[in-house]
Amino acid sequence: MLRPIKICIISRHVKVRQPHILSRPLITGPPPNIPPKHYQTPTSTPLPHPTPLDPSFQPDPETGDGKPLYVPGSPAERHASQGRRSSPLRRGMHESWWAKEMGWFNAVAKTIPTFRILDEEGNLVKDGMIPEVCQTHLQLSFTYKIMTLIPVVDNVLYQSQRQGRISFYMQCAGEEAAIVGSAAAMRSGDEMFGQYRESAALLYRGFPLNSLMAQCFGNVEDLGSKGRMMPVHYSAPEVGLHTITSPLATQMPQAAGVAYALKLDENRQGDCVICYFGDGAASEGDFHAALGMNSVLGGPCIWFCRNNGFAISTPIIDQYAGDGIASRGPAYGLDTLRVDGNDALAVLTAVREARRRAVEGQKGVLVEAMTYRVGHHSTSDDSSKYRPVEEVQEWTVVDNPLQRFRAFLVNKEWWSEREENDLLKKNKADVLKAFARAEKLPKPKLGEMFNDVWAVAKGEEVPHVIIEQRAELGRLLKKYGDVWEPWRRERKRYVEEGEDVMDCASRGS
Amino acid sequence: MPPRFSLPCRSASAYFSKRPGPSVLGRLRGQHVDAGLSSPRRARAAPSPPEAQGVEGEPSISENQLLLSSAQEALATPGLHFTDGHGPLGPTGRGRQTRRMNLYGAIREALGTALGSNPKAVIFGEDVAFGGVFRCSMGLMEEFGKKRVFNTPLSEQGIAGFGIGFASVGATAIAEIQFGDYIFPAFDQLVNEAAKQHYASGGAYPLPGGSLTIRAPIGSVGHGGLYHSQSPEGFFLGAAGLKVVIPRSPIQAKGLLLSAIRDPSPILFLEPKILYRAAVEEVPIDDYTLPLGQMEIVRPGTDLTLISYGLPLYTCLNAITLLHDPPATLMPLLPDKLRPPRPISIQLIDLRMINPLPINSVVEAIKQTGRVVIVHEAGPSGGVGNNLAGELGRRAFEYLEAPIGLVSGWDTPVPLTFERFYQPDVIRVFDKLLETLSY
C-alpha cells in the first residue's frame, strides 16, 4: 500500500541525459487479476484489502438515475438545482438514492490511487501531466536547493546531539520532497502549523539558518522560545509558523481555527493555512475534531499528511486498517488527494491545486503524501530495533526523493553537475558557520524562566506568584550562587550569570 | 537496626571532588547511547542527555542509600508480601532469590508476572510491542503473544477508554501512556469515566475481577523542557475514585505495580523516568506485592519530617547528608545550633500514594517531630505539597513548631535551558531544612 511497485533501480549518481524527456507508462498498481506483491517487513505487511463497492450493487433503475455516490457541489447547490424531492438527501448530507437491497461497503471508492509526475528515475510518467510550474525553473531549482540543504543541517545537528552538544534532534531524511514540495506551493502570507519534522519548510519560507541553530542550542539568540523549548520546537510568527509543540495533533484543531479566522478577515482573503501531521497523529481525537470543524465551518486549510510509515516504532499496519489517511477525507466531505510524497514535483503540483481549491472554496483540502521515514524517529530512537536496516537502505537507493528530483532537473537542463558541486560546498560551509556561531553564544538570562508565563497587559503587573518565586530563586542564588559549586558552575552558562534574577525587585525584563 | 536506616556516611569531599563519579545522566549516556531514556514521543522520546547538563558534583542516584544493594535488605523490605504465602525464606525454607535490576527491569518483571499469573491480563499502548520507548515491556510480546501485548493506534484517550472497557467486563487492562506529559487527551476518560465508573454504576462496574492500571513516566530529566519533564500528578488529586501511585525504586515499583494491577480501583502508576536506568536494586524475583495506600518511613528521625515521593526522595537524602556533613564553604551559612557535631535527626517519608493521601499516618508521624518540609518536582499551585500542607495544618496545628516548608518546581512550565534551576535540587532542600529547623 505504502510503496509503489518498483520496476527499476536508479543510480546514486546524477545522470546527465538527453534534453528530451524520456517517458514511461504511468504505474497504476497491479492489474486486478494479479495479487499485489507483499514484502515481509512491518511497513509492507499487507493491509486489509479495501473492498470496493460491491459491483453487483446498482442504483434501483426505477428510482435512481445512476449517478455516482458522490457528486460535486454542496447539498445546498444541489437542492437549488434539483428542487426538493423525496430523497435520502434530506436525511444526510450527500447525494443518495433509495435502494431495495442492502449494499454494504467499507471503502468509499476503489482503492485510492497515488498521484505522481516523476517515476523513481526522475522521468516524466507517460501521458502524465506537465505541470504549470515547469514553465519557470527558478522555483524548482530553489526547491531543490532547500531539499539539499536540509540533509546537511540534519546531519550536523544529529551528530552534535550524539556528541552531547545539543539535547535532542529530529531529522527529516526521506521526507524532503514531501516537506519542501508542499512548502513551495504556499505563499508568504500563508499560515503554517508543523508537527515537528518540518524544519525544511521553515527554511523554504526564509527562516534563517542562524535562527534555526539558535533554537536548537537554546541560546540567547533563540527569539522563538527563549531557550525554553527542546530543539526543533521552532516558533516563527515572522514566517507564519505557529509554535511547534510536542503533543501530537494538537495543532490540528488550532489550524481549523486559524482557517476560520482567515475566512472572516477581509484583509486576508487569498491567504491559506497548511497544517502538517503524520500517520500516527491522525489517530488522535484532535485529527477528527479538526477535520470535522473545518468541514462544517469552512476556512482555507490544507491538511497535509506525511504518511511516512511509522509512529516511532509503530508501523502503519498497527495504526489503521482502512485505506490510509486519504480515505478519511471524503468522510468529512473534503476534497482529497493521495500523492507520491517522494516526488517533489507531484507534491508541489498537488499542493498548489489544493491551495487553489482551499482558497477559492474557503474550505479544507486533504493531501496524503506517501513517503518513508528513512531516519530514526529522533535522537532518542534506534529504529534498527523494530525494522530491518536493509529496508531503510533500500529506500534510500531505490526511491530517493533528492535523486529523483535532481534527475528531472538535469534532464531539463535546469541543473548541472557544476552547480551541484558548488551547492554542496556552499551548504556545508553555511551550516558549519551557523553551527559554530550558535554554539559559542551563551544561554538567555536566567530570568527568562519566569517571563511570559501569563500574558500581561500593558501597565498591568505580573501575577504575584511569579514575582515571589522569582525573588525566592534570587534569594537562593545570592546565598548559594558562589559557595555551592554546582550552582556556581551552572549559572555561568547564562547571560548575566543569574544576576538578573538576584535583583529581587525586578519584575522581569 | 537494619542497615538501610544507617546514616549515609558520604563525606563532604564527595560533593566537591574534582572528578566526581559519573553523574546520573553521564551514566545513562554511557550505558545506552541510543537510550530510550528520552523519547519526545514524538518530538517524543525524551532527549538523550548532553554532558553539559549532567548533575556534576552531586552523588549519583545509583549510589544513593535509598537503594538496597543486598538480597538480605531487599527481602526485609517492610510490608513485602510474597503471593505464594511463604515468608522471606520461601517455600523451601532456604531463602529467596533476588536479581540486580534497574527500574525498567523491575517494571518489566512485574508486567511479566502479571501476565503469567492472570490469563485475562493484557498490556497495550503506543510502541509497547517492540519493548516500549523506555524498554518496560521488552520481550513480553515474544513471551505472551501479540494478542496480549500489543501496539495501539496513537491515541491516549483511546488507550484509556479501551482500558476502561476491557476491564469493565472482568479482565485486567494494563495500559501505558508513553509520557505523563501526553496523558491529557486521556484526562476525560480517566477523571470522568475511570474514576467515577464504580460510583456511577452503584458498584456494579467493573465486573468482578476487572482492573485498570495506567502506567506513565513522569518527571524531569534535566533537558526535557515543556513536554518531556512535567509532573502532572497534581491534576489527578481531585479525581476521587482514582488511585495515584508513585514508586521510588525497583523493589518498590515491582511490588506496588503488582498490587495496583490486582486492585479493583483504577490506578494511575507514575514512574519517575530518570530512575528507569539509574536506580538499581536487588529485586526479589518471586511474585510479591507491597501494600497500596501506606506511606513508608524510609528513615527515622525526631527533629523534622521530610515528606516526598518518587525521584525527589533521593534529593532529600542527599540534603540530609549535606546537613550532617556540610562542606567548608557552606559552614558559615549554618546557624550555630545546627553545626556538626550536633546530631540532627531527620525523618524521611515516602508517600508512595498521593491520591487518596495516607493522611492519618503522616499526621501521626509529624506529631513526633513538629517540623515538616515537603518536596516535589511539580510547581506549588495545585500540587501535592499544598494539598498535604493544608491537611497537616488543620489536623496537627498545635503540634507544629514551624511553618510547613515546601520545596518544589515553580509555577512555570518546565523550561529546557533552565531546568537545573527549576527542579528542587539538593541545595534548595538544604536551605529549607535550615530555615525550618532554625525557625
CSV table of N, CA and C in Angstrom, one decimal, chain A residues 161-164 166-168 170 196 218 226-231 233 245-248 280-281 283-285 311-315 318-319 377-380 382 385-386 443-446 448-450 453-454 465-466 469 472-473 475-477 479-480 483-487 489-491 493-494, chain B residues 15-16 29 33-36 38-48 50-51 53 56-58 127 130 133 135 151-157 178 182 185 223-228 322 329-330 333 380 410-418 420-422 425-428 430-431 434-435:
chain,number,residue,atom,x,y,z
A,161,GLN,N,24.2,16.2,18.5
A,161,GLN,CA,23.4,15.7,19.6
A,161,GLN,C,24.1,14.4,20.1
A,162,ARG,N,24.6,13.6,19.2
A,162,ARG,CA,25.3,12.4,19.6
A,162,ARG,C,26.6,12.7,20.4
A,163,GLN,N,27.1,13.9,20.2
A,163,GLN,CA,28.3,14.3,21.0
A,163,GLN,C,27.9,15.1,22.2
A,164,GLY,N,26.6,15.2,22.5
A,164,GLY,CA,26.2,15.9,23.7
A,164,GLY,C,26.2,17.4,23.6
A,166,ILE,N,24.0,19.3,21.8
A,166,ILE,CA,22.6,19.8,21.9
A,166,ILE,C,21.8,18.6,22.5
A,167,SER,N,20.6,18.9,23.1
A,167,SER,CA,20.0,17.9,23.9
A,167,SER,C,19.1,16.9,23.1
A,168,PHE,N,18.8,17.3,21.8
A,168,PHE,CA,17.8,16.5,21.1
A,168,PHE,C,17.8,16.9,19.7
A,170,MET,N,15.6,16.0,15.6
A,170,MET,CA,14.8,15.1,14.8
A,170,MET,C,15.2,15.5,13.3
A,196,TYR,N,6.6,18.6,13.8
A,196,TYR,CA,7.9,18.8,14.4
A,196,TYR,C,9.0,18.4,13.4
A,218,GLY,N,19.2,26.6,22.1
A,218,GLY,CA,18.5,27.4,23.1
A,218,GLY,C,19.4,28.5,23.6
A,226,LYS,N,13.1,31.4,23.5
A,226,LYS,CA,13.9,32.0,24.6
A,226,LYS,C,14.6,30.9,25.4
A,227,GLY,N,15.0,29.8,24.8
A,227,GLY,CA,15.7,28.7,25.5
A,227,GLY,C,14.8,27.8,26.2
A,228,ARG,N,13.5,28.0,26.1
A,228,ARG,CA,12.6,27.2,27.0
A,228,ARG,C,12.3,25.9,26.4
A,229,MET,N,12.3,25.8,25.0
A,229,MET,CA,11.8,24.6,24.4
A,229,MET,C,12.9,23.7,23.9
A,230,MET,N,12.6,22.4,23.8
A,230,MET,CA,13.6,21.5,23.2
A,230,MET,C,13.9,21.8,21.8
A,231,PRO,N,15.1,21.4,21.3
A,231,PRO,CA,15.4,21.6,19.9
A,231,PRO,C,14.3,21.1,19.0
A,233,HIS,N,11.7,22.7,18.3
A,233,HIS,CA,10.4,23.3,18.6
A,233,HIS,C,10.4,24.8,18.2
A,245,THR,N,4.8,22.3,19.2
A,245,THR,CA,4.8,21.7,20.5
A,245,THR,C,4.9,20.2,20.3
A,246,SER,N,5.3,19.5,21.4
A,246,SER,CA,5.5,18.1,21.2
A,246,SER,C,4.2,17.2,21.1
A,247,PRO,N,3.1,17.6,21.8
A,247,PRO,CA,1.9,16.8,21.7
A,247,PRO,C,1.5,16.6,20.3
A,248,LEU,N,0.9,15.5,20.0
A,248,LEU,CA,0.6,15.2,18.6
A,248,LEU,C,-0.8,15.6,18.3
A,280,GLY,N,0.6,8.7,12.4
A,280,GLY,CA,0.3,8.4,13.8
A,280,GLY,C,-0.7,9.4,14.4
A,281,ALA,N,-0.3,10.7,14.2
A,281,ALA,CA,-1.2,11.8,14.7
A,281,ALA,C,-2.6,11.7,14.3
A,283,SER,N,-4.4,9.4,14.3
A,283,SER,CA,-5.2,8.5,15.2
A,283,SER,C,-5.7,9.3,16.4
A,284,GLU,N,-5.2,10.4,16.7
A,284,GLU,CA,-5.6,11.2,17.8
A,284,GLU,C,-7.0,11.8,17.6
A,285,GLY,N,-7.7,12.0,18.7
A,285,GLY,CA,-9.1,12.5,18.6
A,285,GLY,C,-9.0,13.9,17.9
A,311,ALA,N,5.0,5.6,13.4
A,311,ALA,CA,4.9,6.5,14.5
A,311,ALA,C,5.8,5.9,15.6
A,312,ILE,N,7.0,6.5,15.7
A,312,ILE,CA,8.1,5.9,16.4
A,312,ILE,C,8.3,4.5,15.9
A,313,SER,N,7.9,3.5,16.7
A,313,SER,CA,8.2,2.1,16.2
A,313,SER,C,6.9,1.5,15.5
A,314,THR,N,5.8,2.2,15.8
A,314,THR,CA,4.5,1.6,15.4
A,314,THR,C,4.3,1.7,13.9
A,315,PRO,N,4.3,0.6,13.1
A,315,PRO,CA,4.1,0.7,11.7
A,315,PRO,C,2.6,0.9,11.4
A,318,ASP,N,-0.2,-1.3,12.3
A,318,ASP,CA,-0.8,-1.2,13.7
A,318,ASP,C,-1.6,0.1,13.9
A,319,GLN,N,-1.5,1.0,12.9
A,319,GLN,CA,-2.1,2.3,13.1
A,319,GLN,C,-3.5,2.5,12.5
A,377,HIS,N,13.3,7.9,14.5
A,377,HIS,CA,12.3,8.9,14.8
A,377,HIS,C,12.9,10.2,15.4
A,378,SER,N,13.9,10.0,16.3
A,378,SER,CA,14.6,11.1,16.8
A,378,SER,C,15.9,10.6,17.3
A,379,THR,N,16.7,11.5,18.0
A,379,THR,CA,17.9,11.1,18.5
A,379,THR,C,17.7,10.1,19.7
A,380,SER,N,16.5,10.0,20.2
A,380,SER,CA,16.3,9.1,21.3
A,380,SER,C,15.9,7.7,20.8
A,382,ASP,N,16.3,4.2,18.2
A,382,ASP,CA,17.1,3.4,17.4
A,382,ASP,C,16.2,2.5,16.6
A,385,LYS,N,15.9,-1.5,16.0
A,385,LYS,CA,15.2,-2.4,17.0
A,385,LYS,C,13.9,-2.9,16.4
A,386,TYR,N,13.3,-2.2,15.5
A,386,TYR,CA,12.0,-2.6,15.0
A,386,TYR,C,11.8,-2.6,13.5
A,443,LYS,N,23.6,31.1,27.0
A,443,LYS,CA,22.2,30.9,27.2
A,443,LYS,C,21.5,32.2,27.5
A,444,PRO,N,20.2,32.3,27.3
A,444,PRO,CA,19.5,33.5,27.7
A,444,PRO,C,19.6,33.8,29.2
A,445,LYS,N,19.1,35.0,29.6
A,445,LYS,CA,19.1,35.3,31.0
A,445,LYS,C,18.3,34.3,31.8
A,446,LEU,N,18.8,34.0,33.0
A,446,LEU,CA,18.0,33.0,33.8
A,446,LEU,C,16.6,33.5,34.1
A,448,GLU,N,14.5,34.6,32.2
A,448,GLU,CA,13.6,34.2,31.1
A,448,GLU,C,12.7,33.0,31.5
A,449,MET,N,13.2,32.3,32.5
A,449,MET,CA,12.4,31.2,33.1
A,449,MET,C,11.0,31.7,33.5
A,450,PHE,N,11.0,32.9,34.1
A,450,PHE,CA,9.8,33.4,34.8
A,450,PHE,C,9.0,34.3,33.9
A,453,VAL,N,4.9,33.8,31.4
A,453,VAL,CA,4.1,32.7,31.9
A,453,VAL,C,2.6,33.1,31.7
A,454,TRP,N,2.3,34.2,32.3
A,454,TRP,CA,1.0,34.8,32.0
A,454,TRP,C,1.2,35.9,31.0
A,465,VAL,N,2.4,35.3,42.2
A,465,VAL,CA,3.2,34.0,42.4
A,465,VAL,C,4.5,34.1,41.6
A,466,ILE,N,4.5,34.6,40.4
A,466,ILE,CA,5.7,34.7,39.6
A,466,ILE,C,6.7,35.6,40.3
A,469,GLN,N,8.2,33.9,43.4
A,469,GLN,CA,9.0,32.7,43.1
A,469,GLN,C,10.3,33.1,42.5
A,472,GLU,N,12.4,34.4,45.2
A,472,GLU,CA,12.9,33.3,46.0
A,472,GLU,C,14.1,32.6,45.4
A,473,LEU,N,14.1,32.4,44.1
A,473,LEU,CA,15.3,31.9,43.4
A,473,LEU,C,16.4,32.9,43.5
A,475,ARG,N,16.9,35.0,45.9
A,475,ARG,CA,17.5,35.0,47.3
A,475,ARG,C,18.4,33.8,47.4
A,476,LEU,N,18.0,32.6,46.9
A,476,LEU,CA,18.8,31.4,47.0
A,476,LEU,C,20.1,31.6,46.2
A,477,LEU,N,20.0,32.2,45.0
A,477,LEU,CA,21.2,32.4,44.2
A,477,LEU,C,22.2,33.3,44.9
A,479,LYS,N,22.6,33.6,48.1
A,479,LYS,CA,23.1,32.9,49.2
A,479,LYS,C,24.1,31.8,48.8
A,480,TYR,N,23.7,31.1,47.7
A,480,TYR,CA,24.5,29.9,47.4
A,480,TYR,C,25.2,29.9,46.0
A,483,VAL,N,28.9,29.8,46.7
A,483,VAL,CA,29.5,28.9,47.6
A,483,VAL,C,29.1,27.4,47.3
A,484,TRP,N,28.1,27.3,46.5
A,484,TRP,CA,27.6,25.9,46.2
A,484,TRP,C,28.1,25.6,44.8
A,485,GLU,N,29.1,24.7,44.7
A,485,GLU,CA,29.8,24.5,43.4
A,485,GLU,C,28.9,24.2,42.2
A,486,PRO,N,28.0,23.3,42.3
A,486,PRO,CA,27.1,23.0,41.1
A,486,PRO,C,26.4,24.3,40.6
A,487,TRP,N,26.0,25.1,41.5
A,487,TRP,CA,25.3,26.3,41.0
A,487,TRP,C,26.3,27.4,40.5
A,489,ARG,N,29.0,26.8,38.9
A,489,ARG,CA,29.3,26.4,37.5
A,489,ARG,C,28.1,26.6,36.6
A,490,GLU,N,27.0,26.2,37.1
A,490,GLU,CA,25.8,26.2,36.2
A,490,GLU,C,25.4,27.6,35.7
A,491,ARG,N,25.5,28.5,36.6
A,491,ARG,CA,24.9,29.8,36.3
A,491,ARG,C,25.8,30.6,35.3
A,493,ARG,N,26.5,29.6,32.5
A,493,ARG,CA,26.0,29.4,31.2
A,493,ARG,C,25.1,30.5,30.7
A,494,TYR,N,24.6,31.3,31.6
A,494,TYR,CA,23.6,32.3,31.2
A,494,TYR,C,24.1,33.7,31.1
B,15,TYR,N,31.0,15.8,47.4
B,15,TYR,CA,30.3,16.9,46.7
B,15,TYR,C,31.3,17.7,45.9
B,16,PHE,N,32.5,17.7,46.3
B,16,PHE,CA,33.5,18.6,45.7
B,16,PHE,C,34.6,18.0,44.9
B,29,ARG,N,24.0,7.9,29.8
B,29,ARG,CA,24.6,8.1,28.5
B,29,ARG,C,25.6,7.0,28.1
B,33,VAL,N,23.7,4.7,24.5
B,33,VAL,CA,23.9,5.9,23.7
B,33,VAL,C,22.5,6.2,23.0
B,34,ASP,N,21.9,5.2,22.5
B,34,ASP,CA,20.6,5.5,21.8
B,34,ASP,C,19.5,5.3,22.8
B,35,ALA,N,19.7,5.7,24.0
B,35,ALA,CA,18.8,5.5,25.1
B,35,ALA,C,17.4,5.8,24.7
B,36,GLY,N,16.5,4.9,25.2
B,36,GLY,CA,15.1,5.3,25.1
B,36,GLY,C,14.8,6.2,26.2
B,38,SER,N,14.8,9.0,26.6
B,38,SER,CA,14.1,10.1,26.3
B,38,SER,C,13.5,9.8,25.0
B,39,SER,N,12.3,10.2,24.8
B,39,SER,CA,11.7,9.9,23.6
B,39,SER,C,10.7,10.9,23.3
B,40,PRO,N,11.0,12.3,22.9
B,40,PRO,CA,9.8,13.1,22.5
B,40,PRO,C,9.2,12.2,21.6
B,41,ARG,N,8.2,11.8,22.2
B,41,ARG,CA,7.4,10.8,21.6
B,41,ARG,C,7.4,11.2,20.2
B,42,ARG,N,7.7,12.0,20.2
B,42,ARG,CA,7.0,12.5,19.0
B,42,ARG,C,7.9,13.6,18.7
B,43,ALA,N,7.9,14.6,19.3
B,43,ALA,CA,9.2,15.1,19.3
B,43,ALA,C,9.6,14.1,20.3
B,44,ARG,N,8.6,13.0,20.4
B,44,ARG,CA,8.5,12.2,21.5
B,44,ARG,C,9.7,11.3,21.7
B,45,ALA,N,10.2,11.2,22.7
B,45,ALA,CA,11.3,10.4,23.1
B,45,ALA,C,12.1,11.4,23.8
B,46,ALA,N,12.2,11.2,25.0
B,46,ALA,CA,13.0,12.2,25.8
B,46,ALA,C,14.4,12.2,25.2
B,47,PRO,N,14.9,13.3,25.1
B,47,PRO,CA,16.2,13.5,24.5
B,47,PRO,C,17.3,12.8,25.3
B,48,SER,N,18.3,12.3,24.6
B,48,SER,CA,19.4,11.7,25.4
B,48,SER,C,20.2,12.9,26.0
B,50,PRO,N,22.8,15.5,27.2
B,50,PRO,CA,24.1,16.1,26.8
B,50,PRO,C,24.9,16.2,28.1
B,51,GLU,N,26.2,16.0,27.9
B,51,GLU,CA,27.1,16.0,29.1
B,51,GLU,C,27.0,17.3,29.9
B,53,GLN,N,24.8,19.0,30.7
B,53,GLN,CA,23.7,19.2,31.6
B,53,GLN,C,23.7,18.2,32.7
B,56,GLU,N,26.8,17.3,37.7
B,56,GLU,CA,28.1,17.1,38.3
B,56,GLU,C,28.2,17.6,39.7
B,57,GLY,N,29.0,17.0,40.5
B,57,GLY,CA,29.3,17.5,41.8
B,57,GLY,C,28.3,16.9,42.8
B,58,GLU,N,27.3,16.2,42.3
B,58,GLU,CA,26.3,15.6,43.3
B,58,GLU,C,26.4,14.1,43.2
B,127,ASP,N,3.8,1.8,21.0
B,127,ASP,CA,5.1,1.3,20.9
B,127,ASP,C,5.5,0.2,21.9
B,130,PHE,N,7.4,-3.5,20.6
B,130,PHE,CA,8.8,-3.8,20.4
B,130,PHE,C,9.6,-3.6,21.7
B,133,VAL,N,9.3,2.6,24.5
B,133,VAL,CA,10.5,3.5,24.3
B,133,VAL,C,11.3,3.6,25.6
B,135,ARG,N,11.7,0.7,27.4
B,135,ARG,CA,12.1,-0.7,27.5
B,135,ARG,C,11.3,-1.5,28.6
B,151,ASN,N,0.6,-3.0,20.3
B,151,ASN,CA,0.5,-1.6,20.0
B,151,ASN,C,-0.9,-1.2,19.8
B,152,THR,N,-1.2,0.0,20.2
B,152,THR,CA,-2.5,0.6,19.8
B,152,THR,C,-2.2,1.7,18.8
B,153,PRO,N,-3.3,2.1,18.1
B,153,PRO,CA,-3.1,3.4,17.4
B,153,PRO,C,-2.8,4.5,18.4
B,154,LEU,N,-2.3,5.6,17.8
B,154,LEU,CA,-1.7,6.6,18.6
B,154,LEU,C,-2.8,7.6,19.2
B,155,SER,N,-3.4,7.2,20.3
B,155,SER,CA,-4.5,7.9,20.8
B,155,SER,C,-4.6,7.7,22.3
B,156,GLU,N,-4.2,8.6,23.1
B,156,GLU,CA,-4.2,8.4,24.6
B,156,GLU,C,-5.6,8.3,25.1
B,157,GLN,N,-6.5,9.1,24.6
B,157,GLN,CA,-7.9,8.9,25.1
B,157,GLN,C,-8.4,7.6,24.7
B,178,GLN,N,2.7,6.9,26.9
B,178,GLN,CA,4.2,6.9,26.7
B,178,GLN,C,4.9,7.9,27.6
B,182,TYR,N,1.9,13.4,28.0
B,182,TYR,CA,0.8,13.2,27.0
B,182,TYR,C,-0.4,12.6,27.5
B,185,PRO,N,-4.9,14.1,26.8
B,185,PRO,CA,-6.0,13.7,26.0
B,185,PRO,C,-6.8,12.6,26.7
B,223,HIS,N,16.6,17.9,30.8
B,223,HIS,CA,16.7,18.5,29.4
B,223,HIS,C,15.5,18.1,28.6
B,224,GLY,N,14.3,18.0,29.3
B,224,GLY,CA,13.1,17.6,28.6
B,224,GLY,C,12.2,18.7,28.2
B,225,GLY,N,12.4,19.9,28.9
B,225,GLY,CA,11.6,21.0,28.5
B,225,GLY,C,10.1,20.8,28.8
B,226,LEU,N,9.3,21.6,28.1
B,226,LEU,CA,7.9,21.7,28.4
B,226,LEU,C,7.1,20.4,28.3
B,227,TYR,N,7.5,19.5,27.4
B,227,TYR,CA,6.7,18.4,27.1
B,227,TYR,C,7.4,17.0,27.4
B,228,HIS,N,8.5,17.0,28.1
B,228,HIS,CA,9.1,15.8,28.5
B,228,HIS,C,9.6,15.7,29.9
B,322,LEU,N,24.1,16.3,53.4
B,322,LEU,CA,24.8,17.5,53.3
B,322,LEU,C,24.7,18.3,54.6
B,329,THR,N,32.6,25.5,52.6
B,329,THR,CA,32.0,26.7,52.1
B,329,THR,C,30.6,27.0,52.6
B,330,LEU,N,29.9,25.9,52.9
B,330,LEU,CA,28.5,26.1,53.4
B,330,LEU,C,28.5,26.3,54.9
B,333,LEU,N,27.1,29.4,56.7
B,333,LEU,CA,25.7,29.7,56.5
B,333,LEU,C,24.8,28.9,57.5
B,380,PRO,N,4.2,24.5,42.8
B,380,PRO,CA,3.4,24.5,44.0
B,380,PRO,C,1.9,24.5,43.8
B,410,TRP,N,8.7,25.6,40.0
B,410,TRP,CA,8.0,26.9,40.1
B,410,TRP,C,6.7,26.8,39.3
B,411,ASP,N,5.9,27.8,39.5
B,411,ASP,CA,4.6,27.9,38.7
B,411,ASP,C,4.8,28.4,37.3
B,412,THR,N,5.8,27.7,36.6
B,412,THR,CA,6.0,28.0,35.2
B,412,THR,C,6.0,26.6,34.5
B,413,PRO,N,5.9,26.6,33.2
B,413,PRO,CA,6.2,25.3,32.5
B,413,PRO,C,7.6,24.9,32.8
B,414,VAL,N,8.0,23.7,32.5
B,414,VAL,CA,9.4,23.2,32.8
B,414,VAL,C,10.3,23.7,31.6
B,415,PRO,N,11.2,24.7,31.9
B,415,PRO,CA,11.9,25.3,30.8
B,415,PRO,C,13.2,24.6,30.6
B,416,LEU,N,13.4,24.2,29.3
B,416,LEU,CA,14.6,23.4,28.9
B,416,LEU,C,15.9,23.9,29.5
B,417,THR,N,16.3,25.1,29.1
B,417,THR,CA,17.6,25.6,29.4
B,417,THR,C,17.8,25.9,30.9
B,418,PHE,N,16.7,26.1,31.5
B,418,PHE,CA,16.7,26.5,32.9
B,418,PHE,C,16.3,25.4,33.9
B,420,ARG,N,17.8,23.0,35.5
B,420,ARG,CA,18.5,22.8,36.7
B,420,ARG,C,18.1,23.8,37.8
B,421,PHE,N,17.6,24.9,37.4
B,421,PHE,CA,17.1,25.9,38.4
B,421,PHE,C,15.6,25.8,38.6
B,422,TYR,N,15.0,24.9,37.9
B,422,TYR,CA,13.5,24.7,38.1
B,422,TYR,C,13.3,23.6,39.1
B,425,ASP,N,16.5,21.1,43.9
B,425,ASP,CA,17.7,20.3,44.0
B,425,ASP,C,18.2,20.3,45.4
B,426,VAL,N,19.3,19.7,45.6
B,426,VAL,CA,19.8,19.4,47.0
B,426,VAL,C,20.0,20.7,47.8
B,427,ILE,N,20.5,21.7,47.1
B,427,ILE,CA,20.8,22.9,47.9
B,427,ILE,C,19.5,23.6,48.3
B,428,ARG,N,18.5,23.5,47.5
B,428,ARG,CA,17.2,24.1,47.8
B,428,ARG,C,16.5,23.4,49.0
B,430,PHE,N,18.2,21.7,51.2
B,430,PHE,CA,19.1,22.0,52.3
B,430,PHE,C,18.7,23.3,53.0
B,431,ASP,N,18.5,24.3,52.1
B,431,ASP,CA,18.1,25.7,52.6
B,431,ASP,C,16.8,25.6,53.4
B,434,LEU,N,17.4,24.2,56.8
B,434,LEU,CA,17.9,25.2,57.7
B,434,LEU,C,16.9,26.1,58.2
B,435,GLU,N,16.1,26.6,57.3
B,435,GLU,CA,15.1,27.6,57.6
B,435,GLU,C,14.1,27.0,58.6
